[in-house]
Amino acid sequence: MTATAAPGDEPDAELLRLNAEYRTFMDGLNAGKYNDEKGDIPAEASCRWDGLEKKIADTPAESYAGIAIKLRIAVDNFCPLDPGEPRCTDELNIESALADAERLAGRAI
C-alpha cells in the first residue's frame, strides 16, 4: 500500500469499514447509550458487539492495517489494570504486535 493510494484501493477496505462501525458502536456502549434502565448492557447490544468482533475476525487481513485492527480489538478487551500493575507477557506481546503492525501500516488504528 502506498501513501497515495485512493480509498477504494485500500486492500483492507472492508476491515476499515467494520472497524469504523465497531468504534462508533463501542463509543456509544462506553457512553451508556445502549444500557437498560438498570445500567446493564442488554443482550441485543451484547450480541451486536460479539457479532461485529466476529465479522472482523472472519474477514482476512490483506495488509498491516487489517492486522492492526484485529490486534487493537484484543488490546481494547484487556481487563483494565491499575497504572502501576505489570502486564503479563501475553498482554505485552499483543501490545507490541499492535505497535509493530501500526508502524508498518504507517498509521495508528
PDB file of C-alpha atoms in Angstrom:
ATOM      1  CA  MET A   1       0.000   0.000   0.000  1.00  0.00           C
ATOM      2  CA  THR A   2       1.321   3.415  -0.859  1.00  0.00           C
ATOM      3  CA  ALA A   3       0.643   6.649   0.978  1.00  0.00           C
ATOM      4  CA  THR A   4      -1.099   7.960  -2.161  1.00  0.00           C
ATOM      5  CA  ALA A   5      -3.496   5.030  -2.615  1.00  0.00           C
ATOM      6  CA  ALA A   6      -7.077   6.072  -3.247  1.00  0.00           C
ATOM      7  CA  PRO A   7      -9.604   4.983  -0.584  1.00  0.00           C
ATOM      8  CA  GLY A   8     -11.100   2.460  -2.989  1.00  0.00           C
ATOM      9  CA  ASP A   9      -7.662   0.946  -3.496  1.00  0.00           C
ATOM     10  CA  GLU A  10      -7.285   0.139   0.206  1.00  0.00           C
ATOM     11  CA  PRO A  11      -6.668  -3.622   0.452  1.00  0.00           C
ATOM     12  CA  ASP A  12      -8.471  -3.791   3.797  1.00  0.00           C
ATOM     13  CA  ALA A  13     -11.394  -1.504   2.924  1.00  0.00           C
ATOM     14  CA  GLU A  14     -13.944  -3.914   4.430  1.00  0.00           C
ATOM     15  CA  LEU A  15     -11.976  -4.274   7.675  1.00  0.00           C
ATOM     16  CA  LEU A  16     -11.610  -0.494   7.884  1.00  0.00           C
ATOM     17  CA  ARG A  17     -15.371  -0.107   7.380  1.00  0.00           C
ATOM     18  CA  LEU A  18     -16.131  -2.740  10.018  1.00  0.00           C
ATOM     19  CA  ASN A  19     -13.620  -1.125  12.374  1.00  0.00           C
ATOM     20  CA  ALA A  20     -15.311   2.281  11.974  1.00  0.00           C
ATOM     21  CA  GLU A  21     -18.700   0.679  12.712  1.00  0.00           C
ATOM     22  CA  TYR A  22     -17.214  -1.148  15.710  1.00  0.00           C
ATOM     23  CA  ARG A  23     -15.549   2.008  17.094  1.00  0.00           C
ATOM     24  CA  THR A  24     -18.785   4.015  16.745  1.00  0.00           C
ATOM     25  CA  PHE A  25     -20.732   1.258  18.482  1.00  0.00           C
ATOM     26  CA  MET A  26     -18.127   0.974  21.271  1.00  0.00           C
ATOM     27  CA  ASP A  27     -18.159   4.748  21.816  1.00  0.00           C
ATOM     28  CA  GLY A  28     -21.926   4.531  22.336  1.00  0.00           C
ATOM     29  CA  LEU A  29     -21.570   1.481  24.557  1.00  0.00           C
ATOM     30  CA  ASN A  30     -18.936   3.184  26.712  1.00  0.00           C
ATOM     31  CA  ALA A  31     -21.150   6.279  26.970  1.00  0.00           C
ATOM     32  CA  GLY A  32     -24.049   4.143  28.232  1.00  0.00           C
ATOM     33  CA  LYS A  33     -26.122   4.741  25.099  1.00  0.00           C
ATOM     34  CA  TYR A  34     -27.313   1.126  24.964  1.00  0.00           C
ATOM     35  CA  ASN A  35     -27.716   0.464  28.707  1.00  0.00           C
ATOM     36  CA  ASP A  36     -31.069  -0.622  30.045  1.00  0.00           C
ATOM     37  CA  GLU A  37     -32.854   1.065  32.963  1.00  0.00           C
ATOM     38  CA  LYS A  38     -30.652  -0.871  35.444  1.00  0.00           C
ATOM     39  CA  GLY A  39     -27.495   0.341  33.714  1.00  0.00           C
ATOM     40  CA  ASP A  40     -26.728  -3.107  32.303  1.00  0.00           C
ATOM     41  CA  ILE A  41     -25.813  -3.910  28.729  1.00  0.00           C
ATOM     42  CA  PRO A  42     -28.829  -5.702  27.220  1.00  0.00           C
ATOM     43  CA  ALA A  43     -28.462  -8.956  25.298  1.00  0.00           C
ATOM     44  CA  GLU A  44     -29.172  -7.214  21.974  1.00  0.00           C
ATOM     45  CA  ALA A  45     -26.219  -4.843  22.422  1.00  0.00           C
ATOM     46  CA  SER A  46     -24.003  -7.665  23.624  1.00  0.00           C
ATOM     47  CA  CYS A  47     -24.913  -9.731  20.555  1.00  0.00           C
ATOM     48  CA  ARG A  48     -24.166  -6.786  18.261  1.00  0.00           C
ATOM     49  CA  TRP A  49     -20.780  -6.314  19.967  1.00  0.00           C
ATOM     50  CA  ASP A  50     -19.929 -10.011  19.590  1.00  0.00           C
ATOM     51  CA  GLY A  51     -21.216 -10.013  16.009  1.00  0.00           C
ATOM     52  CA  LEU A  52     -19.023  -7.103  14.964  1.00  0.00           C
ATOM     53  CA  GLU A  53     -15.973  -8.693  16.583  1.00  0.00           C
ATOM     54  CA  LYS A  54     -16.740 -11.987  14.813  1.00  0.00           C
ATOM     55  CA  LYS A  55     -17.184 -10.266  11.425  1.00  0.00           C
ATOM     56  CA  ILE A  56     -13.799  -8.590  11.900  1.00  0.00           C
ATOM     57  CA  ALA A  57     -12.192 -11.882  12.955  1.00  0.00           C
ATOM     58  CA  ASP A  58     -13.729 -13.675   9.951  1.00  0.00           C
ATOM     59  CA  THR A  59     -12.513 -11.073   7.429  1.00  0.00           C
ATOM     60  CA  PRO A  60      -8.995 -11.892   6.224  1.00  0.00           C
ATOM     61  CA  ALA A  61      -6.469  -9.092   6.608  1.00  0.00           C
ATOM     62  CA  GLU A  62      -4.633  -8.081   3.447  1.00  0.00           C
ATOM     63  CA  SER A  63      -2.283  -5.507   4.995  1.00  0.00           C
ATOM     64  CA  TYR A  64      -0.695  -4.426   8.247  1.00  0.00           C
ATOM     65  CA  ALA A  65      -3.632  -2.066   8.762  1.00  0.00           C
ATOM     66  CA  GLY A  66      -6.018  -5.029   8.789  1.00  0.00           C
ATOM     67  CA  ILE A  67      -3.813  -6.923  11.224  1.00  0.00           C
ATOM     68  CA  ALA A  68      -3.633  -3.815  13.430  1.00  0.00           C
ATOM     69  CA  ILE A  69      -7.449  -3.606  13.513  1.00  0.00           C
ATOM     70  CA  LYS A  70      -7.646  -7.150  14.863  1.00  0.00           C
ATOM     71  CA  LEU A  71      -4.866  -6.571  17.387  1.00  0.00           C
ATOM     72  CA  ARG A  72      -6.464  -3.288  18.555  1.00  0.00           C
ATOM     73  CA  ILE A  73      -9.620  -5.219  19.499  1.00  0.00           C
ATOM     74  CA  ALA A  74      -7.527  -7.683  21.507  1.00  0.00           C
ATOM     75  CA  VAL A  75      -5.755  -4.822  23.305  1.00  0.00           C
ATOM     76  CA  ASP A  76      -9.042  -2.989  23.925  1.00  0.00           C
ATOM     77  CA  ASN A  77     -10.513  -6.110  25.520  1.00  0.00           C
ATOM     78  CA  PHE A  78      -7.849  -6.370  28.228  1.00  0.00           C
ATOM     79  CA  CYS A  79      -9.223  -6.018  31.709  1.00  0.00           C
ATOM     80  CA  PRO A  80      -8.458  -2.526  32.994  1.00  0.00           C
ATOM     81  CA  LEU A  81      -5.270  -2.571  35.010  1.00  0.00           C
ATOM     82  CA  ASP A  82      -4.086  -0.274  37.742  1.00  0.00           C
ATOM     83  CA  PRO A  83      -1.486   2.119  36.287  1.00  0.00           C
ATOM     84  CA  GLY A  84       1.316   0.532  38.312  1.00  0.00           C
ATOM     85  CA  GLU A  85       0.264  -3.073  37.737  1.00  0.00           C
ATOM     86  CA  PRO A  86       2.637  -5.008  35.471  1.00  0.00           C
ATOM     87  CA  ARG A  87       1.280  -6.549  32.299  1.00  0.00           C
ATOM     88  CA  CYS A  88       1.561 -10.293  31.720  1.00  0.00           C
ATOM     89  CA  THR A  89       3.642 -11.480  28.780  1.00  0.00           C
ATOM     90  CA  ASP A  90       0.532 -12.164  26.641  1.00  0.00           C
ATOM     91  CA  GLU A  91      -0.597  -8.559  27.053  1.00  0.00           C
ATOM     92  CA  LEU A  92       2.889  -7.196  26.414  1.00  0.00           C
ATOM     93  CA  ASN A  93       3.251  -9.234  23.230  1.00  0.00           C
ATOM     94  CA  ILE A  94      -0.167  -8.289  21.872  1.00  0.00           C
ATOM     95  CA  GLU A  95       0.552  -4.594  22.582  1.00  0.00           C
ATOM     96  CA  SER A  96       3.975  -4.952  20.944  1.00  0.00           C
ATOM     97  CA  ALA A  97       2.481  -6.682  17.878  1.00  0.00           C
ATOM     98  CA  LEU A  98      -0.108  -3.900  17.579  1.00  0.00           C
ATOM     99  CA  ALA A  99       2.591  -1.223  17.756  1.00  0.00           C
ATOM    100  CA  ASP A 100       4.605  -3.071  15.085  1.00  0.00           C
ATOM    101  CA  ALA A 101       1.576  -3.505  12.782  1.00  0.00           C
ATOM    102  CA  GLU A 102       0.655   0.187  13.145  1.00  0.00           C
ATOM    103  CA  ARG A 103       4.249   1.216  12.476  1.00  0.00           C
ATOM    104  CA  LEU A 104       4.427  -0.966   9.365  1.00  0.00           C
ATOM    105  CA  ALA A 105       0.998   0.267   8.216  1.00  0.00           C
ATOM    106  CA  GLY A 106       2.193   3.842   8.652  1.00  0.00           C
ATOM    107  CA  ARG A 107      -0.762   4.814  10.855  1.00  0.00           C
ATOM    108  CA  ALA A 108      -2.427   4.210  14.175  1.00  0.00           C
ATOM    109  CA  ILE A 109      -5.625   2.183  14.100  1.00  0.00           C
TER     110      ILE A 109
END
